[in-house]
Each structure stands twice: as C-alpha cells, then as structure tokens.
PDB file of C-alpha atoms in Angstrom:
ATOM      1  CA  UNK A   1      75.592 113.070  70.822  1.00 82.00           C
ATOM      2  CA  UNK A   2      78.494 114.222  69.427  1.00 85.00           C
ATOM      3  CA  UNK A   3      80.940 112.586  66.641  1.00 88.00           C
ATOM      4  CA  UNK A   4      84.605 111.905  67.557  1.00 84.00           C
ATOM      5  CA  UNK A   5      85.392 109.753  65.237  1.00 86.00           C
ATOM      6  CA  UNK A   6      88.143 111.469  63.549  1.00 88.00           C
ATOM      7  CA  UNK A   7      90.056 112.652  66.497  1.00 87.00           C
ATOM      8  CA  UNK A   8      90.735 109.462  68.361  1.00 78.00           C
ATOM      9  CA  UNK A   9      93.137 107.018  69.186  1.00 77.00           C
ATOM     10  CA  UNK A  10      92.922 103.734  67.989  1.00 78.00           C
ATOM     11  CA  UNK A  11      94.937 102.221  70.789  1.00 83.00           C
ATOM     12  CA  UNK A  12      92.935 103.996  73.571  1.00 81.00           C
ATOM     13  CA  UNK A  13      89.112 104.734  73.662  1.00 79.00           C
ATOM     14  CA  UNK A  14      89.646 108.106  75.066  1.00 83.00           C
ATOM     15  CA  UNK A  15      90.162 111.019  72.753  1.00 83.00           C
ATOM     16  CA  UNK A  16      93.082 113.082  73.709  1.00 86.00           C
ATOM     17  CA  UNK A  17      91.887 116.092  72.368  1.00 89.00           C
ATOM     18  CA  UNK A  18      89.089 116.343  74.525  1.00 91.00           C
ATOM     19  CA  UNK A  19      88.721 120.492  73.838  1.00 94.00           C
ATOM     20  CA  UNK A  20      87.191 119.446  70.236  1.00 92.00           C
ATOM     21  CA  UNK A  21      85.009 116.832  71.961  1.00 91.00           C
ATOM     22  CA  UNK A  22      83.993 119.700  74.588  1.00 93.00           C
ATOM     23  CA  UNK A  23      83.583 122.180  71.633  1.00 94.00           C
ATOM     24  CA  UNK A  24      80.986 119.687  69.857  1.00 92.00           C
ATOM     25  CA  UNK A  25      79.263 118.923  72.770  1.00 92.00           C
ATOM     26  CA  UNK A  26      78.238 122.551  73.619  1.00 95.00           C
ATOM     27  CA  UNK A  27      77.462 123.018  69.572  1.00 94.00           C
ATOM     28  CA  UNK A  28      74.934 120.710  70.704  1.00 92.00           C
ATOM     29  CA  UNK A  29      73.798 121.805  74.051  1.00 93.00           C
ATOM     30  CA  UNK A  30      73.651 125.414  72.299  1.00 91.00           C
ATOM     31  CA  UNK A  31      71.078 123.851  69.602  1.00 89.00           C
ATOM     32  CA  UNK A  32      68.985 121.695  71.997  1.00 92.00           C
ATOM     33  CA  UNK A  33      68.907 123.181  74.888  1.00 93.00           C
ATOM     34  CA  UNK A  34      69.379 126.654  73.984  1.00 93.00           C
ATOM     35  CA  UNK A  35      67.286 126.739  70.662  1.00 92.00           C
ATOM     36  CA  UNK A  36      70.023 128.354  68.626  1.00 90.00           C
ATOM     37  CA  UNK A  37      70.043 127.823  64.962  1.00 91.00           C
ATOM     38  CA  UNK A  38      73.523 126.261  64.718  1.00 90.00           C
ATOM     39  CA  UNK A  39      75.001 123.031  63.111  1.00 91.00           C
ATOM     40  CA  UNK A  40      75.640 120.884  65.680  1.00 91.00           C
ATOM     41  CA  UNK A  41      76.522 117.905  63.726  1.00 92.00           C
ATOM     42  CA  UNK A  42      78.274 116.338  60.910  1.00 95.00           C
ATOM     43  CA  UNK A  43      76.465 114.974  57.649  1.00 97.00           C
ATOM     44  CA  UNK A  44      73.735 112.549  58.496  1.00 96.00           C
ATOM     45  CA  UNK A  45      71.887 110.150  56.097  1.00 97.00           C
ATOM     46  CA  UNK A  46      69.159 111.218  54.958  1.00 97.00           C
ATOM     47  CA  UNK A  47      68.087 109.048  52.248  1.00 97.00           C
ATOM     48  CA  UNK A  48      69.974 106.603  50.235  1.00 98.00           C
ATOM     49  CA  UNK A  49      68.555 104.976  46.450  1.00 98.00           C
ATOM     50  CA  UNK A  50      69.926 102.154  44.798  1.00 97.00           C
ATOM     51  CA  UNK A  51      70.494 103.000  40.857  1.00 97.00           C
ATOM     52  CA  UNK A  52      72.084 100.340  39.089  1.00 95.00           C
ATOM     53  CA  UNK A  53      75.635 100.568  39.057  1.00 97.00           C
ATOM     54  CA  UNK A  54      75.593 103.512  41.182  1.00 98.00           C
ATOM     55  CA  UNK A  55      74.512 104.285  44.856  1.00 98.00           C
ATOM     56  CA  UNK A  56      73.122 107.696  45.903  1.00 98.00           C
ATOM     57  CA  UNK A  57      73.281 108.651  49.656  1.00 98.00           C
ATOM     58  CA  UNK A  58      72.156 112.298  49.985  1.00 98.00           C
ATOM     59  CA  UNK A  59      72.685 113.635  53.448  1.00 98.00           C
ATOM     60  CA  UNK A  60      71.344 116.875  55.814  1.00 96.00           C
ATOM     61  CA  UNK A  61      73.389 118.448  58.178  1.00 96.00           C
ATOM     62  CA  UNK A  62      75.378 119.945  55.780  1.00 97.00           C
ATOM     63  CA  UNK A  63      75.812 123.489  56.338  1.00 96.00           C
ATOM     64  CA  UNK A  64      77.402 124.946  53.124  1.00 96.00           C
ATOM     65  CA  UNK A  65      78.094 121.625  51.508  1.00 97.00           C
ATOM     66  CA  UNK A  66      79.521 118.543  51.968  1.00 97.00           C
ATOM     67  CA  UNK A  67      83.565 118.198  51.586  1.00 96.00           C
ATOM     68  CA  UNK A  68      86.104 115.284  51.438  1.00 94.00           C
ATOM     69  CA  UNK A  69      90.084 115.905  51.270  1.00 86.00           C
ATOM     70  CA  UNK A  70      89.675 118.111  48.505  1.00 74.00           C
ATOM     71  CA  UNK A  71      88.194 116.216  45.755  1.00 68.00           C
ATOM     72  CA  UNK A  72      88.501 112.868  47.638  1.00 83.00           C
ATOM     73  CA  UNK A  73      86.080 111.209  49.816  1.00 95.00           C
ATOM     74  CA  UNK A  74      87.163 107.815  51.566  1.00 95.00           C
ATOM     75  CA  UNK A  75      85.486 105.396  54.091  1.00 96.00           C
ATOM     76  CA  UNK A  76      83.081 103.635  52.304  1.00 97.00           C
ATOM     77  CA  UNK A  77      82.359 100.226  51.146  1.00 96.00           C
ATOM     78  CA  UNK A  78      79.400  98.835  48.591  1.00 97.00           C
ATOM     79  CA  UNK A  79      77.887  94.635  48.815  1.00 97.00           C
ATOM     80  CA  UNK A  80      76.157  93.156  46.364  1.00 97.00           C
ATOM     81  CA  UNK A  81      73.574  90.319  46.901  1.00 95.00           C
ATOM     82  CA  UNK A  82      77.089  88.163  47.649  1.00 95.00           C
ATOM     83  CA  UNK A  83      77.615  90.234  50.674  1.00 94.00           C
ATOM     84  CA  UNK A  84      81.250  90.770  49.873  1.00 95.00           C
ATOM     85  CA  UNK A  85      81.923  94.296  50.572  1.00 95.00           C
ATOM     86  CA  UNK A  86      84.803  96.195  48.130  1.00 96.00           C
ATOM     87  CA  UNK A  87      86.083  99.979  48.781  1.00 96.00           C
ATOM     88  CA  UNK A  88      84.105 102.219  46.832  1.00 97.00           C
ATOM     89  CA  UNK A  89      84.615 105.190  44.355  1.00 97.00           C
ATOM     90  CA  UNK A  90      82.923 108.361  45.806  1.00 97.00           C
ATOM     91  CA  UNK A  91      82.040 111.854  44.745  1.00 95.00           C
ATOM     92  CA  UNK A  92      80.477 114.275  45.663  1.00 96.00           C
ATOM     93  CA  UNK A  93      77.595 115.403  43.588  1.00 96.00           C
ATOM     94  CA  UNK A  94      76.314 119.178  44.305  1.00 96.00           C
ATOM     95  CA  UNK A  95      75.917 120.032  47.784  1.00 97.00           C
ATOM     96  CA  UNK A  96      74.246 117.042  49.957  1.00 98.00           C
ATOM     97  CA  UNK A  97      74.719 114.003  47.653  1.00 98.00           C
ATOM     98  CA  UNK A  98      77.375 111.225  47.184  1.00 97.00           C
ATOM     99  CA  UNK A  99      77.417 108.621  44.607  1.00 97.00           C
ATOM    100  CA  UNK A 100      79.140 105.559  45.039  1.00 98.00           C
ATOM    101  CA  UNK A 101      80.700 103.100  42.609  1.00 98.00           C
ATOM    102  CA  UNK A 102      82.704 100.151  42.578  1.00 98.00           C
ATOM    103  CA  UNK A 103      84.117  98.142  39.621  1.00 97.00           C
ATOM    104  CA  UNK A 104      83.733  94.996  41.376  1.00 97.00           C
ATOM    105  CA  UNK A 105      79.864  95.580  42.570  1.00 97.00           C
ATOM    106  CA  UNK A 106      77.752  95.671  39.273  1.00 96.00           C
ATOM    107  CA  UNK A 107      74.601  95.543  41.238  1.00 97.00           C
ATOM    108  CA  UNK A 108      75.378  97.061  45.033  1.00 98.00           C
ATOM    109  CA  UNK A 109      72.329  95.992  47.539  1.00 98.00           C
ATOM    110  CA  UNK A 110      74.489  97.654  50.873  1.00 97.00           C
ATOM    111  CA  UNK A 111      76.467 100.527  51.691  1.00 98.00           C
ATOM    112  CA  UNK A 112      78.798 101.039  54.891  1.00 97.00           C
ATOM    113  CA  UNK A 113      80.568 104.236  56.028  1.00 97.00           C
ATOM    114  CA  UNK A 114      83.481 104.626  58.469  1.00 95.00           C
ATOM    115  CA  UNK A 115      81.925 100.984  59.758  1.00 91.00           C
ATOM    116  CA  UNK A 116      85.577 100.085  61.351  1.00 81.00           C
ATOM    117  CA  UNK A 117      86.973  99.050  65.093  1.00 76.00           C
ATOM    118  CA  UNK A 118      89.029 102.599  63.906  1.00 77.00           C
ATOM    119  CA  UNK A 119      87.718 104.416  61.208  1.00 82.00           C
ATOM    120  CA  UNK A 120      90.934 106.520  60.571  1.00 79.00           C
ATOM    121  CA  UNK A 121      90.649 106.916  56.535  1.00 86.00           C
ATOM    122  CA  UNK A 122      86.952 108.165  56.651  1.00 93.00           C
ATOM    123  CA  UNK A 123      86.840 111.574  55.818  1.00 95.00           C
ATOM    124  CA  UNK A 124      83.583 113.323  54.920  1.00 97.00           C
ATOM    125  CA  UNK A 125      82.600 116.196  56.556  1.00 96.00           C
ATOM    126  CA  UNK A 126      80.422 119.343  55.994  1.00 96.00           C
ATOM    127  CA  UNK A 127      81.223 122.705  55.613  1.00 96.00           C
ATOM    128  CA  UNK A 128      81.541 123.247  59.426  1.00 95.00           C
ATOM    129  CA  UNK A 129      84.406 120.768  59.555  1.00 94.00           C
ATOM    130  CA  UNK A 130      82.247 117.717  61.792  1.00 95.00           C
ATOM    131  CA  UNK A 131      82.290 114.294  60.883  1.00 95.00           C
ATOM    132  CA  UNK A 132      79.639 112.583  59.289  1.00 96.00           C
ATOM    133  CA  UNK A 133      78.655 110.107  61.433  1.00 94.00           C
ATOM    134  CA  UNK A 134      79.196 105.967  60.439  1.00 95.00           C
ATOM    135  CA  UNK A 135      76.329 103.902  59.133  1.00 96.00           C
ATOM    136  CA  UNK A 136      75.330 101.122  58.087  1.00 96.00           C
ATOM    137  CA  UNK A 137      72.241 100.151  55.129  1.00 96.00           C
ATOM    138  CA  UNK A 138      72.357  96.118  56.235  1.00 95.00           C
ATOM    139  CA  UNK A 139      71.635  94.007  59.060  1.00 92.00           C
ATOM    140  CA  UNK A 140      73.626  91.151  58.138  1.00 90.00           C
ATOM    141  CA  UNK A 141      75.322  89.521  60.549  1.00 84.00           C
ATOM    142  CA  UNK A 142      79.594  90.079  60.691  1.00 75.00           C
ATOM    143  CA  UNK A 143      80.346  86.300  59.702  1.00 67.00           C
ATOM    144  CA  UNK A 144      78.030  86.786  56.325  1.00 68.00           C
ATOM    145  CA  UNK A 145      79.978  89.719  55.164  1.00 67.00           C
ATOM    146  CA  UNK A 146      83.667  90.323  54.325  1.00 68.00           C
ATOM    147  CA  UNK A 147      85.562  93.302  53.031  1.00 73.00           C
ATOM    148  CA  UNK A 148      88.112  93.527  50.306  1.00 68.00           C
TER     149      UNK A 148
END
C-alpha cells in the first residue's frame, strides 16, 4: 500500500500525478518483493502515551527523521473524555516523536491525524519526503465526536 494522500484532488478520487503514485508503489514492490532495504513508506505509528497535558506519538518509518513544513507540523486533532476534538499544537521532538498539545484539551483521551474526506493541511513526512499515513486512536462513532 502506498500513501497518496498529499497529492490528490479533492474533487476527484484519482490522483493526477499518477508518476509519484507509480514511484511509491515500486518503493514498495522493491522492499517486499525484492528484499531491498529501502523506505517504502511514510511515518507510521508506532506507539502513542497519554501524559497529562501532553500526547506522545512516536513513529517508525522514518528514515533520517521526521519533518513538517519547516518547524510546523499540521493535521492533527486531540479529544478529551467530552469527545470534542480541537486542532492541536505539534512538534517534533528528536527524530521519531511528536508531542501534541492543545489549550482547550487539559486531559486528551484521543488523537486523529489527517482523519478528513481531504486531508490537504496534513503535512508530516519523513526524511524521504512520504506521507505519514492517517490514523485514528478511537473508535467512537462520527455522531459522538465533533471538531473545532
């Protein structure tokens, strides 16, 4: 599988620059079915802790590191036990971890990245330039949540 989510169209569910979709694909045909030691794939959860005020999501799949728009990382959103979700304050912390804030979430229970019809504004990548790939930490159901 290979993550297109930052080079679509919102208005049409095929991406016109299908060369980058091609180019990912074969990154991962050259990994699986070739064996070669390459990154294949953005960022990728790999473990996410609850601290507080604060939210930790550290991620593999990162090649060198992860990046944002330089210093910048959009796309995701933090819920408290209210299940209101509110844009969050990321940064990245050393080379696989980002810690989320928001002013409005003193306790956050959920975290959502890039979890849009067209997530356009979510932009954390690693050092290889591919997406990080959306998630979600809830199962709620759409009409229990909203986001502000």
């Amino acid at each position: 599988m290979a993550t297109a989510i930052d080079i679509g169209d919102a208005d049409n569910i095929h991406p016109p620059n299908k060369q980058e979709v091609g180019r990912r694909l074969s990154l991962c045909a050259d990994r699986v079915a070739h064996g070669l030691p390459v990154l294949s794939s953005g960022p990728r959860v790999k473990n996410i802790s609850f601290e507080g005020e604060d939210v930790r999501v550290r991620f593999d799949r990162v090649g060198e590191g992860l990046r944002g728009e330089g210093d910048w990382v959009s796309g995701f959103a933090v819920a408290g036990e209210d299940r209101q979700f509110y844009w969050a304050h990321a940064r990245i912390e050393g080379k696989d971890t980002v810690v989320l804030s928001s002013e409005r979430v003193s306790n956050p229970v959920s975290v959502h990245y890039a979890w849009a019809g067209d997530p356009f504004f979510a932009n954390l990548r690693n050092s290889d330039g591919l997406p990080a790939e959306p998630f979600r930490t809830d199962e709620w159901l759409p009409y229990e949540q909203t986001l502000e």
